mmCIF file of C-alpha atoms in Angstrom:
data_model
loop_
_atom_site.group_PDB
_atom_site.id
_atom_site.type_symbol
_atom_site.label_atom_id
_atom_site.label_comp_id
_atom_site.label_asym_id
_atom_site.label_seq_id
_atom_site.Cartn_x
_atom_site.Cartn_y
_atom_site.Cartn_z
ATOM 1 C CA MET A 1 35.601 6.187 78.044
ATOM 2 C CA THR A 2 32.705 5.249 75.772
ATOM 3 C CA LYS A 3 31.405 8.327 73.989
ATOM 4 C CA LEU A 4 28.435 8.998 71.748
ATOM 5 C CA LEU A 5 27.735 12.029 69.558
ATOM 6 C CA ILE A 6 24.105 12.589 68.541
ATOM 7 C CA ILE A 7 23.310 14.888 65.625
ATOM 8 C CA VAL A 8 19.655 15.874 65.869
ATOM 9 C CA ASP A 9 17.675 16.733 62.726
ATOM 10 C CA TYR A 10 20.292 18.728 60.800
ATOM 11 C CA GLN A 11 18.126 18.484 57.691
ATOM 12 C CA ASN A 12 17.684 20.749 54.682
ATOM 13 C CA ASP A 13 14.138 21.831 55.569
ATOM 14 C CA PHE A 14 15.383 23.175 58.919
ATOM 15 C CA ILE A 15 18.460 24.803 57.394
ATOM 16 C CA ASP A 16 17.157 26.661 54.345
ATOM 17 C CA GLY A 17 13.934 24.897 53.429
ATOM 18 C CA SER A 18 10.326 25.269 54.541
ATOM 19 C CA LEU A 19 11.293 25.819 58.208
ATOM 20 C CA GLY A 20 14.786 27.173 57.582
ATOM 21 C CA PHE A 21 16.341 30.023 59.542
ATOM 22 C CA GLU A 22 19.610 31.901 59.260
ATOM 23 C CA LYS A 23 21.237 30.650 62.463
ATOM 24 C CA ALA A 24 20.839 27.043 61.262
ATOM 25 C CA THR A 25 23.131 27.701 58.311
ATOM 26 C CA LYS A 26 25.838 29.084 60.594
ATOM 27 C CA ILE A 27 26.362 25.931 62.700
ATOM 28 C CA LYS A 28 27.133 23.517 59.858
ATOM 29 C CA ASP A 29 30.924 23.836 60.080
ATOM 30 C CA ASN A 30 30.813 23.426 63.865
ATOM 31 C CA ILE A 31 28.846 20.181 63.525
ATOM 32 C CA LEU A 32 31.225 18.896 60.850
ATOM 33 C CA THR A 33 34.197 19.713 63.114
ATOM 34 C CA LEU A 34 32.583 17.767 65.963
ATOM 35 C CA LEU A 35 32.051 14.808 63.629
ATOM 36 C CA LYS A 36 35.604 14.938 62.310
ATOM 37 C CA ASN A 37 37.171 15.063 65.781
ATOM 38 C CA HIS A 38 34.808 12.751 67.675
ATOM 39 C CA GLN A 39 36.400 9.618 69.131
ATOM 40 C CA GLY A 40 33.468 7.292 69.639
ATOM 41 C CA ASP A 41 30.119 6.305 68.188
ATOM 42 C CA VAL A 42 27.927 8.664 66.174
ATOM 43 C CA VAL A 43 24.170 8.487 65.632
ATOM 44 C CA PHE A 44 21.775 10.739 63.745
ATOM 45 C CA THR A 45 18.102 11.540 64.071
ATOM 46 C CA PHE A 46 15.924 12.478 61.119
ATOM 47 C CA ASP A 47 12.635 14.275 61.574
ATOM 48 C CA THR A 48 10.476 12.129 59.296
ATOM 49 C CA HIS A 49 6.935 12.795 58.115
ATOM 50 C CA ASP A 50 4.647 11.714 55.295
ATOM 51 C CA GLU A 51 1.865 13.338 53.295
ATOM 52 C CA SER A 52 -0.590 12.949 56.203
ATOM 53 C CA TYR A 53 1.528 15.247 58.404
ATOM 54 C CA LEU A 54 -1.072 18.043 58.552
ATOM 55 C CA LYS A 55 -3.535 15.606 60.173
ATOM 56 C CA THR A 56 -1.166 14.831 63.072
ATOM 57 C CA GLN A 57 -1.217 16.719 66.385
ATOM 58 C CA GLU A 58 2.086 18.379 65.487
ATOM 59 C CA GLY A 59 0.818 19.228 62.002
ATOM 60 C CA LYS A 60 -2.298 20.885 63.404
ATOM 61 C CA LYS A 61 -0.129 23.172 65.548
ATOM 62 C CA LEU A 62 2.619 23.673 62.935
ATOM 63 C CA PRO A 63 0.811 23.425 59.582
ATOM 64 C CA ILE A 64 3.893 23.560 57.372
ATOM 65 C CA TYR A 65 4.951 20.513 55.404
ATOM 66 C CA HIS A 66 8.554 19.657 56.247
ATOM 67 C CA CYS A 67 10.905 16.698 56.296
ATOM 68 C CA ILE A 68 8.642 14.569 54.114
ATOM 69 C CA LYS A 69 10.468 11.261 53.756
ATOM 70 C CA ASP A 70 12.699 10.897 50.692
ATOM 71 C CA THR A 71 12.403 14.571 49.657
ATOM 72 C CA PHE A 72 15.363 16.941 49.380
ATOM 73 C CA GLY A 73 14.151 18.780 52.508
ATOM 74 C CA TRP A 74 14.236 15.536 54.502
ATOM 75 C CA GLN A 75 17.879 14.908 53.610
ATOM 76 C CA MET A 76 20.972 16.251 55.314
ATOM 77 C CA PRO A 77 23.496 18.351 53.391
ATOM 78 C CA SER A 78 25.746 16.201 51.200
ATOM 79 C CA ASP A 79 28.787 17.033 53.403
ATOM 80 C CA PHE A 80 27.269 14.652 55.974
ATOM 81 C CA ASN A 81 27.011 11.608 53.684
ATOM 82 C CA VAL A 82 30.355 10.100 54.721
ATOM 83 C CA TYR A 83 29.351 10.353 58.386
ATOM 84 C CA LEU A 84 25.889 8.943 57.735
ATOM 85 C CA LYS A 85 27.469 5.899 56.039
ATOM 86 C CA ASN A 86 29.616 5.261 59.113
ATOM 87 C CA ALA A 87 26.951 5.998 61.734
ATOM 88 C CA LYS A 88 26.345 3.468 64.485
ATOM 89 C CA LYS A 89 22.622 3.991 63.915
ATOM 90 C CA ILE A 90 20.152 6.384 62.302
ATOM 91 C CA PHE A 91 16.825 7.093 63.972
ATOM 92 C CA TYR A 92 13.828 8.177 61.880
ATOM 93 C CA LYS A 93 11.362 9.874 64.202
ATOM 94 C CA ASN A 94 7.922 11.368 63.661
ATOM 95 C CA ALA A 95 7.843 13.252 66.967
ATOM 96 C CA PHE A 96 10.120 15.721 68.729
ATOM 97 C CA GLY A 97 11.808 13.021 70.787
ATOM 98 C CA SER A 98 12.766 9.504 69.742
ATOM 99 C CA LEU A 99 11.737 6.627 72.003
ATOM 100 C CA GLU A 100 13.813 4.366 69.758
ATOM 101 C CA LEU A 101 16.879 6.498 70.571
ATOM 102 C CA ALA A 102 16.059 6.361 74.294
ATOM 103 C CA ASN A 103 15.753 2.558 74.154
ATOM 104 C CA PHE A 104 19.063 2.355 72.264
ATOM 105 C CA LEU A 105 20.730 4.446 74.979
ATOM 106 C CA LYS A 106 19.218 2.285 77.714
ATOM 107 C CA GLN A 107 20.656 -0.852 76.090
ATOM 108 C CA ASN A 108 24.072 0.621 75.170
ATOM 109 C CA HIS A 109 25.803 2.334 78.055
ATOM 110 C CA TYR A 110 27.819 5.423 77.168
ATOM 111 C CA GLU A 111 29.791 7.312 79.778
ATOM 112 C CA SER A 112 29.401 10.517 77.772
ATOM 113 C CA ILE A 113 26.596 11.524 75.398
ATOM 114 C CA GLU A 114 27.042 14.719 73.360
ATOM 115 C CA PHE A 115 24.282 16.531 71.480
ATOM 116 C CA CYS A 116 24.107 19.078 68.676
ATOM 117 C CA GLY A 117 21.694 19.972 65.882
ATOM 118 C CA LEU A 118 18.271 21.507 65.382
ATOM 119 C CA VAL A 119 16.102 22.918 66.876
ATOM 120 C CA SER A 120 17.677 23.555 70.277
ATOM 121 C CA HIS A 121 14.518 24.205 72.322
ATOM 122 C CA ILE A 122 12.394 21.563 70.599
ATOM 123 C CA CYS A 123 13.914 18.325 69.263
ATOM 124 C CA VAL A 124 17.381 18.691 70.789
ATOM 125 C CA PHE A 125 15.823 19.478 74.183
ATOM 126 C CA SER A 126 13.327 16.590 73.946
ATOM 127 C CA ASN A 127 15.994 14.044 73.088
ATOM 128 C CA ILE A 128 18.298 15.206 75.882
ATOM 129 C CA ILE A 129 15.481 14.722 78.403
ATOM 130 C CA LEU A 130 14.809 11.229 77.023
ATOM 131 C CA ALA A 131 18.539 10.421 77.157
ATOM 132 C CA GLN A 132 18.735 11.452 80.807
ATOM 133 C CA SER A 133 15.802 9.184 81.625
ATOM 134 C CA ALA A 134 17.234 6.257 79.667
ATOM 135 C CA THR A 135 20.764 6.522 81.040
ATOM 136 C CA PRO A 136 20.823 8.590 84.242
ATOM 137 C CA ASN A 137 24.504 7.926 84.986
ATOM 138 C CA SER A 138 25.833 9.198 81.672
ATOM 139 C CA LYS A 139 27.396 12.628 81.375
ATOM 140 C CA ILE A 140 25.236 14.687 78.991
ATOM 141 C CA ILE A 141 26.869 17.498 77.009
ATOM 142 C CA LEU A 142 25.252 20.050 74.690
ATOM 143 C CA HIS A 143 27.432 21.870 72.172
ATOM 144 C CA LYS A 144 25.799 25.312 72.022
ATOM 145 C CA ASN A 145 27.922 26.444 69.051
ATOM 146 C CA ALA A 146 26.597 23.470 67.054
ATOM 147 C CA THR A 147 22.953 23.905 68.051
ATOM 148 C CA ALA A 148 20.485 26.544 66.926
ATOM 149 C CA SER A 149 16.975 27.898 67.303
ATOM 150 C CA PHE A 150 14.843 30.422 65.452
ATOM 151 C CA ASN A 151 13.788 31.867 68.841
ATOM 152 C CA GLU A 152 16.622 33.103 71.044
ATOM 153 C CA SER A 153 14.408 33.582 74.099
ATOM 154 C CA LEU A 154 13.100 30.001 74.025
ATOM 155 C CA GLU A 155 16.608 28.723 73.310
ATOM 156 C CA ASN A 156 18.026 30.528 76.354
ATOM 157 C CA SER A 157 15.174 29.211 78.521
ATOM 158 C CA ALA A 158 15.887 25.675 77.316
ATOM 159 C CA TYR A 159 19.589 26.125 78.119
ATOM 160 C CA GLU A 160 18.737 27.298 81.653
ATOM 161 C CA ILE A 161 16.481 24.297 82.232
ATOM 162 C CA LEU A 162 19.038 21.849 80.822
ATOM 163 C CA GLN A 163 21.753 23.335 83.019
ATOM 164 C CA ALA A 164 19.450 22.947 86.038
ATOM 165 C CA TYR A 165 19.062 19.284 85.037
ATOM 166 C CA GLY A 166 22.852 18.834 85.109
ATOM 167 C CA VAL A 167 23.558 19.026 81.392
ATOM 168 C CA GLU A 168 26.995 20.434 80.629
ATOM 169 C CA LEU A 169 26.758 23.319 78.171
ATOM 170 C CA LEU A 170 29.846 23.881 76.020
#
């Protein structure tokens, strides 16, 4: 079985930086365990902005500088460096979802695609929906213990919608 693990935006600014929240710090070991035990390909997404972020549509609605390319907040914790070096691909995205990731999935068939990371009801959700569109016959899995949100109500709503779409929640 061809398997892919996607780590979405587990970056310092979302963990304990400008948009950090407590629950984000608590999933780190679960993500590292998934990485250590995964038998298949691994890819990462990086939320990536520049100094003009506040002029973007997202920046107008969320006017907090975050994940500015090449800053400490944009990086992942150093524990992830070994996995980043061995990643099949890294996607740098300036929106919630990555069309580049969706195109990669469309061109590279995986029987199983697993997701974890931040933020569950925003970027994780968006990329799962894109993955389902790009590869409708793949089994999609979301690791809830390795995914987090700052808003439990929105997170639970996202989980309900994903389950209705056929995503397996672990």
